[in-house]
PDB file of C-alpha atoms and ligand atoms in Angstrom:
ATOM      1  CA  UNK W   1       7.397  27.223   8.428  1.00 71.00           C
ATOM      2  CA  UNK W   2       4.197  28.837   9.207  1.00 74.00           C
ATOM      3  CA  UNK W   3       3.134  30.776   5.310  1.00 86.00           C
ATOM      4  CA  UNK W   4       3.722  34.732   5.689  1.00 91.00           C
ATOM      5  CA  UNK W   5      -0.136  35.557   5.559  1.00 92.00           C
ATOM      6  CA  UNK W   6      -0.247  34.129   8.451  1.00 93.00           C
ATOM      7  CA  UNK W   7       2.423  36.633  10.085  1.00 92.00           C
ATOM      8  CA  UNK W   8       1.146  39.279   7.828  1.00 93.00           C
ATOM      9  CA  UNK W   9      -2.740  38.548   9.796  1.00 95.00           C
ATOM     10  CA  UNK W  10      -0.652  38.682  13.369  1.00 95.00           C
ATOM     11  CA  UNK W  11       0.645  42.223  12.078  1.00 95.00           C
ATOM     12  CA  UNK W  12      -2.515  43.637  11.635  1.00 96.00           C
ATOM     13  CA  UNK W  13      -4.403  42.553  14.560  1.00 97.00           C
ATOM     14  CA  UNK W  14      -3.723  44.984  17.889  1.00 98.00           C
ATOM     15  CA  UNK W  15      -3.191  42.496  20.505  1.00 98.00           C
ATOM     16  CA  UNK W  16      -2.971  45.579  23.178  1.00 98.00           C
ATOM     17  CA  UNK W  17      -6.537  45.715  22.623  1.00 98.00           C
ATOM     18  CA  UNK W  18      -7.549  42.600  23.690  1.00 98.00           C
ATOM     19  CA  UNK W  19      -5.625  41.816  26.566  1.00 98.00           C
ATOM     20  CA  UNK W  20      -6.563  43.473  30.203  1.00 98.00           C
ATOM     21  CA  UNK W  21      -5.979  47.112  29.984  1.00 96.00           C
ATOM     22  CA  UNK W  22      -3.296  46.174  33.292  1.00 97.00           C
ATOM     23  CA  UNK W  23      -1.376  43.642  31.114  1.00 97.00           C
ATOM     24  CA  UNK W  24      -1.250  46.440  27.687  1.00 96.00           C
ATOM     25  CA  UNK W  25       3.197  46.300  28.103  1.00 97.00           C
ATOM     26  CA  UNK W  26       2.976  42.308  27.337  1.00 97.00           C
ATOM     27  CA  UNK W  27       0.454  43.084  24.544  1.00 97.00           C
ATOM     28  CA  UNK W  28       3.169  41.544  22.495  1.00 96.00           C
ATOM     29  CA  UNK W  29       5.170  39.565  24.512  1.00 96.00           C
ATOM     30  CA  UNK W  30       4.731  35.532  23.244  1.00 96.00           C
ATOM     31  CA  UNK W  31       2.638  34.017  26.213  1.00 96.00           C
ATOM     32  CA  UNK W  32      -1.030  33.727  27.718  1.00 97.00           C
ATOM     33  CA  UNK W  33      -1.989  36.402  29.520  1.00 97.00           C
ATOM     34  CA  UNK W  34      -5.388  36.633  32.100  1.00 97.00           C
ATOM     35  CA  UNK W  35      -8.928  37.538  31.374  1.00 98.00           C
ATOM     36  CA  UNK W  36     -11.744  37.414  33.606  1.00 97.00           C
ATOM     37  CA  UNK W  37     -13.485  34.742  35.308  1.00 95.00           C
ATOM     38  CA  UNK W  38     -10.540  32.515  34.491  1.00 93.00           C
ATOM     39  CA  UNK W  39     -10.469  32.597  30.814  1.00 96.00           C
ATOM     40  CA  UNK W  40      -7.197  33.288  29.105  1.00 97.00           C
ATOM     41  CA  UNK W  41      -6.182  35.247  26.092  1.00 97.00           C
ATOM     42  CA  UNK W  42      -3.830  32.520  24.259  1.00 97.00           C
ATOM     43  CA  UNK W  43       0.193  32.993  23.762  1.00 97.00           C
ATOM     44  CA  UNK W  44       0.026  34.745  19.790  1.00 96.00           C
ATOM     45  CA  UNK W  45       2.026  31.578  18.530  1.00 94.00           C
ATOM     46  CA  UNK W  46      -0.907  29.916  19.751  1.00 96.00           C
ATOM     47  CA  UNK W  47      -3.583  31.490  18.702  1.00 97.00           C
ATOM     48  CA  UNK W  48      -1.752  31.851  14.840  1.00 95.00           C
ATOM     49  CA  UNK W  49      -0.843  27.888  15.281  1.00 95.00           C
ATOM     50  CA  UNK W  50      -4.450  27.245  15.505  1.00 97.00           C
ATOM     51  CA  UNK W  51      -6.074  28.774  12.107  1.00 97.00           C
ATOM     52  CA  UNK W  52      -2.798  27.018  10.889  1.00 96.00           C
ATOM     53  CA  UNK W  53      -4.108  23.679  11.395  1.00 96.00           C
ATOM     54  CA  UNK W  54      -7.484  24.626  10.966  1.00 97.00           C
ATOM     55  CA  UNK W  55      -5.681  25.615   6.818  1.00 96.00           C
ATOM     56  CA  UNK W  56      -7.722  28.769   7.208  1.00 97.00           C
ATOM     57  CA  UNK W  57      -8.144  30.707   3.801  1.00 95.00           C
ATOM     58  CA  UNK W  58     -10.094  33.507   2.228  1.00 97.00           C
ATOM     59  CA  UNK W  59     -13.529  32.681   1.619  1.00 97.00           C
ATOM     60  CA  UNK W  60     -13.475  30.140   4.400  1.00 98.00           C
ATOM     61  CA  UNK W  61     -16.614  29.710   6.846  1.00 98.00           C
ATOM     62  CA  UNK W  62     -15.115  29.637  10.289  1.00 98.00           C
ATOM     63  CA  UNK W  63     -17.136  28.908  13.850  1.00 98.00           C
ATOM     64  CA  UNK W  64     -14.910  29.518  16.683  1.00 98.00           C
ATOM     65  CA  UNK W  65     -16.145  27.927  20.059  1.00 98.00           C
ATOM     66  CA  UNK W  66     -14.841  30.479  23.343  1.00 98.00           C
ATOM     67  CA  UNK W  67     -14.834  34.360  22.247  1.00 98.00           C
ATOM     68  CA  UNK W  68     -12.833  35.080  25.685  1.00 98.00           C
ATOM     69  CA  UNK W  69     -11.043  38.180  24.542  1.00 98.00           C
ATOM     70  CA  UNK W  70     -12.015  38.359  20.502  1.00 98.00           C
ATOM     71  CA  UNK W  71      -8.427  37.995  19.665  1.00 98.00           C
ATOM     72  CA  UNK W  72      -8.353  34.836  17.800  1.00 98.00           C
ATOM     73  CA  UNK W  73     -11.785  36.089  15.971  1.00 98.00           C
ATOM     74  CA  UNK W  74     -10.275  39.018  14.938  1.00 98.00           C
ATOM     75  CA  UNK W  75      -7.066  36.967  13.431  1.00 98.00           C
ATOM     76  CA  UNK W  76      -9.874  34.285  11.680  1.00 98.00           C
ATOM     77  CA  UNK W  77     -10.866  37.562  10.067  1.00 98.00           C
ATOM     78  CA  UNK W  78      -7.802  38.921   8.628  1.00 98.00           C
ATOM     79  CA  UNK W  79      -7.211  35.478   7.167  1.00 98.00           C
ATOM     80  CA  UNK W  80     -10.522  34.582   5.538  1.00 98.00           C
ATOM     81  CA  UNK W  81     -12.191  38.276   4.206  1.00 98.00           C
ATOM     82  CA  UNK W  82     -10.081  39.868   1.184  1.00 97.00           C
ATOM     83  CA  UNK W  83      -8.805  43.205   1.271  1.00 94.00           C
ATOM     84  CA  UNK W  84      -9.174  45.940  -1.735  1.00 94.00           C
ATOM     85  CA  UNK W  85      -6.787  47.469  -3.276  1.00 93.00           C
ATOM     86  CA  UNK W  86      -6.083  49.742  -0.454  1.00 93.00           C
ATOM     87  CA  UNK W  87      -5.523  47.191   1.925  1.00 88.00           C
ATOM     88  CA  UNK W  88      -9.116  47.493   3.975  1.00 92.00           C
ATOM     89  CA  UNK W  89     -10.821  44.377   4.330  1.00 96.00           C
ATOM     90  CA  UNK W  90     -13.793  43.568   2.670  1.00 97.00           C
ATOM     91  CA  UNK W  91     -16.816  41.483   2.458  1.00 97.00           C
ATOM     92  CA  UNK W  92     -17.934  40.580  -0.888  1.00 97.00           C
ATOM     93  CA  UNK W  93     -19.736  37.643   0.676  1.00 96.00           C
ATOM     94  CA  UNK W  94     -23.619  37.570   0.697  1.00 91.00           C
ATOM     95  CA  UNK W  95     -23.014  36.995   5.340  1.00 95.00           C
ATOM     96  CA  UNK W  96     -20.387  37.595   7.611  1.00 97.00           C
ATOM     97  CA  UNK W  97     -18.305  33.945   7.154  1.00 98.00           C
ATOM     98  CA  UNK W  98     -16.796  34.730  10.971  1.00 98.00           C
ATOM     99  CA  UNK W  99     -19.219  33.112  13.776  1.00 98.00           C
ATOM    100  CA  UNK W 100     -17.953  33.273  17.535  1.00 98.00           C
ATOM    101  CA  UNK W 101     -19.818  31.287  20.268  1.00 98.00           C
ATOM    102  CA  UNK W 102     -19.051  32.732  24.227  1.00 98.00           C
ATOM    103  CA  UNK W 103     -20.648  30.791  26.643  1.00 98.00           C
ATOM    104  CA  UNK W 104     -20.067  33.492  29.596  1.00 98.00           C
ATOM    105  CA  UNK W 105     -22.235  36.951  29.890  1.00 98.00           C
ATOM    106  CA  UNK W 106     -19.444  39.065  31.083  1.00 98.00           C
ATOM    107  CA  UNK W 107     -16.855  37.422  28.553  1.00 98.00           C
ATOM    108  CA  UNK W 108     -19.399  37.919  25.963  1.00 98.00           C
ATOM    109  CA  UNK W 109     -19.444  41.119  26.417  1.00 98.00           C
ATOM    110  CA  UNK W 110     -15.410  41.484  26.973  1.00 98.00           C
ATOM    111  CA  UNK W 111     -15.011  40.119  23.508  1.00 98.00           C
ATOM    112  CA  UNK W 112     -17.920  41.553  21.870  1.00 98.00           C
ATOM    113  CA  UNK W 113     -16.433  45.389  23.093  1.00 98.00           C
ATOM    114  CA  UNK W 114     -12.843  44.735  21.911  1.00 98.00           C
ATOM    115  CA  UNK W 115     -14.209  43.798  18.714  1.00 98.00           C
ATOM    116  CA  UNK W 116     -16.207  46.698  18.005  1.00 98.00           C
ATOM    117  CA  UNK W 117     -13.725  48.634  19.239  1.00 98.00           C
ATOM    118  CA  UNK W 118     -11.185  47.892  16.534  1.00 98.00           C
ATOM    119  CA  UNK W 119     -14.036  47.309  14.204  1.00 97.00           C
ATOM    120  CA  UNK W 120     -14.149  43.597  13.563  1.00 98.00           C
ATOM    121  CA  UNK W 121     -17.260  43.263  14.917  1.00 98.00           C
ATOM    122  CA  UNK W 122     -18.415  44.421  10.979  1.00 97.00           C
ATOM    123  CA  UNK W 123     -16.978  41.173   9.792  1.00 98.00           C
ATOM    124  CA  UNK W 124     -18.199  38.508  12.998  1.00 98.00           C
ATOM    125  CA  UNK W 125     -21.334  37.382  14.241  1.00 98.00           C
ATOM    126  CA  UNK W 126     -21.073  36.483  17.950  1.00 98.00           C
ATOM    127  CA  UNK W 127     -23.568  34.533  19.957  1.00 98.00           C
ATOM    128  CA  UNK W 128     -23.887  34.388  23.570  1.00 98.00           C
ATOM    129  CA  UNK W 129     -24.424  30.552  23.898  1.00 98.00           C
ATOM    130  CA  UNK W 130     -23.423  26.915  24.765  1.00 98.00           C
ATOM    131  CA  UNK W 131     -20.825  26.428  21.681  1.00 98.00           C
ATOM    132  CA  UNK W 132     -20.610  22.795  22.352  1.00 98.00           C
ATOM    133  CA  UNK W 133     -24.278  22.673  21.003  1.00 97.00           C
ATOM    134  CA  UNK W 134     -23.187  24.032  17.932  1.00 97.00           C
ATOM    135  CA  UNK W 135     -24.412  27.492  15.936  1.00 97.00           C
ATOM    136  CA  UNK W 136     -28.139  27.749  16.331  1.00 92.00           C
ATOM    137  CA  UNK W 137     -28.565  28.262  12.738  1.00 91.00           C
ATOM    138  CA  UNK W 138     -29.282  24.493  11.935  1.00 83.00           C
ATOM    139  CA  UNK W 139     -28.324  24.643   8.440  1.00 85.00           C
ATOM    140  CA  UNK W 140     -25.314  26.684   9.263  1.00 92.00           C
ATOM    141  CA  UNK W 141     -21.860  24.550   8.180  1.00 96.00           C
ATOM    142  CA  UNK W 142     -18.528  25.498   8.367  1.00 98.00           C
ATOM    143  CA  UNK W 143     -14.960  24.903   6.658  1.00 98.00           C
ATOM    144  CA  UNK W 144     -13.313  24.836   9.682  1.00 98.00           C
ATOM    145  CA  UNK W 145     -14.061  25.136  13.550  1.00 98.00           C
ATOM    146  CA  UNK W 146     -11.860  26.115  15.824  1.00 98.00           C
ATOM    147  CA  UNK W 147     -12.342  25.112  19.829  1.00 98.00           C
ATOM    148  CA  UNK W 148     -10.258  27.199  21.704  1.00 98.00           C
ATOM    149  CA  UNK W 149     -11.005  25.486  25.561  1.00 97.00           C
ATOM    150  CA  UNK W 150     -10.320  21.685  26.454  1.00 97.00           C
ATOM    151  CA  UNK W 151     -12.922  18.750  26.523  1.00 96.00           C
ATOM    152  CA  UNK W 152     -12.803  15.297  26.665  1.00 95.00           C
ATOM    153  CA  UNK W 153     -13.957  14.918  23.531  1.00 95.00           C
ATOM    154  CA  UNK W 154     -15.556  16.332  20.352  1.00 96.00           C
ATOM    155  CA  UNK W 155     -18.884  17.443  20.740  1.00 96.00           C
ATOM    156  CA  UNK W 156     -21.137  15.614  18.249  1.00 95.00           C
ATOM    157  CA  UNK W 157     -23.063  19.059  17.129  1.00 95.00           C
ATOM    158  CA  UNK W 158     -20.160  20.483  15.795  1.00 96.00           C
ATOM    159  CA  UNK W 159     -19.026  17.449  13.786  1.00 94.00           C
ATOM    160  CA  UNK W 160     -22.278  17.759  12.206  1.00 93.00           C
ATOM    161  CA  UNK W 161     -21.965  21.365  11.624  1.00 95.00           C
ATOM    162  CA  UNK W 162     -18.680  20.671   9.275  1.00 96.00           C
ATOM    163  CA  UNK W 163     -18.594  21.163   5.569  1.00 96.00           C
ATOM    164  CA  UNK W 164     -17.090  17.867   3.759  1.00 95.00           C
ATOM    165  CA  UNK W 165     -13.256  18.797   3.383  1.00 96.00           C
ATOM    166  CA  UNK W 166     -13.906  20.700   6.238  1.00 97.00           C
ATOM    167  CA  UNK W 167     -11.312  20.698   9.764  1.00 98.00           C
ATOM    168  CA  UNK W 168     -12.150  21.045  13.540  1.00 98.00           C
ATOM    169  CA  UNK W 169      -9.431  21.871  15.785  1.00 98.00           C
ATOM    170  CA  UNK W 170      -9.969  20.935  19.458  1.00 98.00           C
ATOM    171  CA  UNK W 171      -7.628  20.337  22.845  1.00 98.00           C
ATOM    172  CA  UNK W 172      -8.702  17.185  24.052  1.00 98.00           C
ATOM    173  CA  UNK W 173      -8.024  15.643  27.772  1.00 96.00           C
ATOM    174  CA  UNK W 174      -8.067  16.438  31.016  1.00 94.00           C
ATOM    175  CA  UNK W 175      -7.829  19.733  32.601  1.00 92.00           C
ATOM    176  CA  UNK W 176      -4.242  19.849  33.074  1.00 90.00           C
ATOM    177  CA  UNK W 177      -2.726  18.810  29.659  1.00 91.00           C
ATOM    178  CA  UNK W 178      -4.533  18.260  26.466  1.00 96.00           C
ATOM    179  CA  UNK W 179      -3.251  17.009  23.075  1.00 97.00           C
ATOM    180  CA  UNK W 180      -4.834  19.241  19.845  1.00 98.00           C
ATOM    181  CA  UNK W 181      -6.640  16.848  18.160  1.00 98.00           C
ATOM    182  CA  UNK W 182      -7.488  17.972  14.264  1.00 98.00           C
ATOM    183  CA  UNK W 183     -10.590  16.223  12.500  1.00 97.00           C
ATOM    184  CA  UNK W 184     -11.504  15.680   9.295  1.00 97.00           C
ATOM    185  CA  UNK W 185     -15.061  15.275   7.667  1.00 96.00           C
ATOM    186  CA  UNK W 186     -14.286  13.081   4.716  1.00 95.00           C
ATOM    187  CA  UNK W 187     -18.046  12.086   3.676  1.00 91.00           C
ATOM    188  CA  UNK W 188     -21.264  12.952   4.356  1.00 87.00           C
ATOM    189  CA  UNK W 189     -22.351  10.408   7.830  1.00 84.00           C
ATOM    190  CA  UNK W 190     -21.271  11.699  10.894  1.00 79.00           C
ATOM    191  CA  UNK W 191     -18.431   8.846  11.233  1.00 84.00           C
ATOM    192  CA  UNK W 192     -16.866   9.707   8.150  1.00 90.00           C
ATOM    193  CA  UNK W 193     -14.089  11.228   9.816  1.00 94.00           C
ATOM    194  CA  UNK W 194      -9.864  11.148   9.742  1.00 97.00           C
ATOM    195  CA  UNK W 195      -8.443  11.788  13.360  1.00 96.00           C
ATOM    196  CA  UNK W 196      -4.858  13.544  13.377  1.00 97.00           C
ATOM    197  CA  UNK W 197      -2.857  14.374  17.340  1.00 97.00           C
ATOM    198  CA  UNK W 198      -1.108  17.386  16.265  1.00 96.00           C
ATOM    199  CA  UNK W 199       0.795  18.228  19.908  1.00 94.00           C
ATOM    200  CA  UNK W 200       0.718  18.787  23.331  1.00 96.00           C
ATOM    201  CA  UNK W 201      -0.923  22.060  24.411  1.00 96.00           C
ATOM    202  CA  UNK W 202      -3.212  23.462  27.940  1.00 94.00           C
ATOM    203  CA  UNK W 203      -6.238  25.488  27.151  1.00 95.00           C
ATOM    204  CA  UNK W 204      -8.850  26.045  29.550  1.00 95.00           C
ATOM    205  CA  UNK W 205     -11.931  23.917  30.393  1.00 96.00           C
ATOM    206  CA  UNK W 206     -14.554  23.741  27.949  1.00 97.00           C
ATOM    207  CA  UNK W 207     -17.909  24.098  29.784  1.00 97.00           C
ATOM    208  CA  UNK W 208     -21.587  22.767  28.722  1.00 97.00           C
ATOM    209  CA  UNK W 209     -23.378  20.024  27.954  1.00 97.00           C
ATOM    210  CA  UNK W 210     -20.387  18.579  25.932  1.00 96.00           C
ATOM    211  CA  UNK W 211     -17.793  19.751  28.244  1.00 94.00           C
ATOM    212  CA  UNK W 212     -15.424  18.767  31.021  1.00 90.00           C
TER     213      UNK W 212
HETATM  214  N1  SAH Y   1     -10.259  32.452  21.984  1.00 68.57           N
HETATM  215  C1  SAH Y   1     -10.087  33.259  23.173  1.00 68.57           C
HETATM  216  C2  SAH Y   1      -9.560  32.411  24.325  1.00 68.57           C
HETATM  217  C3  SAH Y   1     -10.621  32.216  25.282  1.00 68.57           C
HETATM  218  S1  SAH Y   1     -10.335  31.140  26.673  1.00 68.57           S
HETATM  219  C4  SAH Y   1      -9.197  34.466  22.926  1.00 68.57           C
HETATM  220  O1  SAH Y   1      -8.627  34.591  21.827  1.00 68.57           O
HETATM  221  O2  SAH Y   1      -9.095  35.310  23.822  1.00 68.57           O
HETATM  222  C5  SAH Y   1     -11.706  30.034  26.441  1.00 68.57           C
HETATM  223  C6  SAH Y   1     -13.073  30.669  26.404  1.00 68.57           C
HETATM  224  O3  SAH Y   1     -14.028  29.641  26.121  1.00 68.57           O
HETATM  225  C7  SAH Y   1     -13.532  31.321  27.715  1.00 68.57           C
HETATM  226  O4  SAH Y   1     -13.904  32.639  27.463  1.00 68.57           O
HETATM  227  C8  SAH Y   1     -14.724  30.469  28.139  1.00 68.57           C
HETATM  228  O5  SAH Y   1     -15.727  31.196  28.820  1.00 68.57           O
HETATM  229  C9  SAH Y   1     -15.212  29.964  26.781  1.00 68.57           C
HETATM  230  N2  SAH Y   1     -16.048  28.757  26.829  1.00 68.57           N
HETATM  231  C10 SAH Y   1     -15.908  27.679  27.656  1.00 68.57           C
HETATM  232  N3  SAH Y   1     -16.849  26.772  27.395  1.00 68.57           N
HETATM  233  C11 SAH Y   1     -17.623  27.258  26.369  1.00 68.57           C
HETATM  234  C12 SAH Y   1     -18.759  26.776  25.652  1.00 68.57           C
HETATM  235  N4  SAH Y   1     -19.308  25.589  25.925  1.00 68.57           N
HETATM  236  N5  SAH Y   1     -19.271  27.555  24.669  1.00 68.57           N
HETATM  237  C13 SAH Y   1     -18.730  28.762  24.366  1.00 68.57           C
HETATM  238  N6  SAH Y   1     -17.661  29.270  25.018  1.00 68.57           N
HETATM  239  C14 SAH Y   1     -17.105  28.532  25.994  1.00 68.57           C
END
């Protein structure tokens, strides 16, 4: 059973505004839907499934590889900032603890637009880039990272870019099936790591130096 703050962060996130304004009557309907430039915005079991395994939490320092549409940036942030007493999310944290990494111009700007529209973009920091070089920031690290397109396997930068205790969540395979692989930094050398196959799943290629 997937915890209710989990359902409660799908409630408050409005998926019409991230999917193509021709696909706004499946908004809520529990599958992928089409992008641009062959990106796809995730089936909302999916996208929740994944800050599942990545055990996001408030307070939490997330990096999510693939902006594509925002949505899964925007439901990081519902799950990770607090809210005040009347139920507005806040930042009491000295940075914005959301990163997003979009490797594509016109997907940048896709996902940076839908989350300014619905105001998110107060809580993210997004970075038109090659995510499987990690965040730019060098001394950036995060609790958990979330890959949301396939590669054959986990690109080096982000392991290093992991907080000990901290997750990364990744489909890794071909470019027809994947399995999500979940990682776990358990000391301080890049090899320190615990390897978990969670299940079977088919994201979209990862692109980049690191990718398929
Ligand atoms: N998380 C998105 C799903 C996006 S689909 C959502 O909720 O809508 C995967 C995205 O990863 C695509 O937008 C693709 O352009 C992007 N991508 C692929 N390779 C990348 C890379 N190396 N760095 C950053 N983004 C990448």
């Amino acid at each position: 059973m997937v915890p209710e703050r989990y359902i409660l962060a799908f409630e408050a996130v409005p998926r019409e505004y991230f999917v193509l304004k021709k696909y706004r009557n499946w908004a809520y309907v529990d599958q992928p839907l089409p992008l641009i430039k062959g990106a796809t915005i995730s089936a909302p079991s999916m996208s929740l499934l994944l800050c599942y395994h990545a055990e996001l939490d408030v307070g939490k320092r997330v990096l999510e590889i693939g902006t594509g549409s925002g949505y899964q940036a925007a439901l990081i942030t519902e799950l990770v900032y607090p809210r005040s007493s009347d139920g507005t999310l806040i930042n009491p944290f000295r940075e914005k603890i959301v990163c997003t990494m979009e490797i594509d111009p016109e997907l940048y700007e896709l996902g940076k637009s839908n989350l300014k529209k619905t105001c998110y973009l107060d809580f993210i920091e997004i970075k038109l880039g090659d995510g499987t070089l990690g965040w730019p920031d060098k001394n950036a690290k995060f609790d958990a990272i979330i890959v949301t397109a396939a590669g054959k396997e986990i690109p080096p930068p982000l392991i290093k870019q992991l907080n000990i205790n901290g997750v990364l969540i990744m489909p890794i395979g071909t470019e027809y099936w994947q399995v999500l692989v979940r990682i776990r930094k358990v000391g301080p050398r890049e090899n320190d790591i615990k390897k978990e196959h969670l299940e079977d799943v088919r994201f979209v290629p990862l692109r980049g130096y690191y990718g398929l």
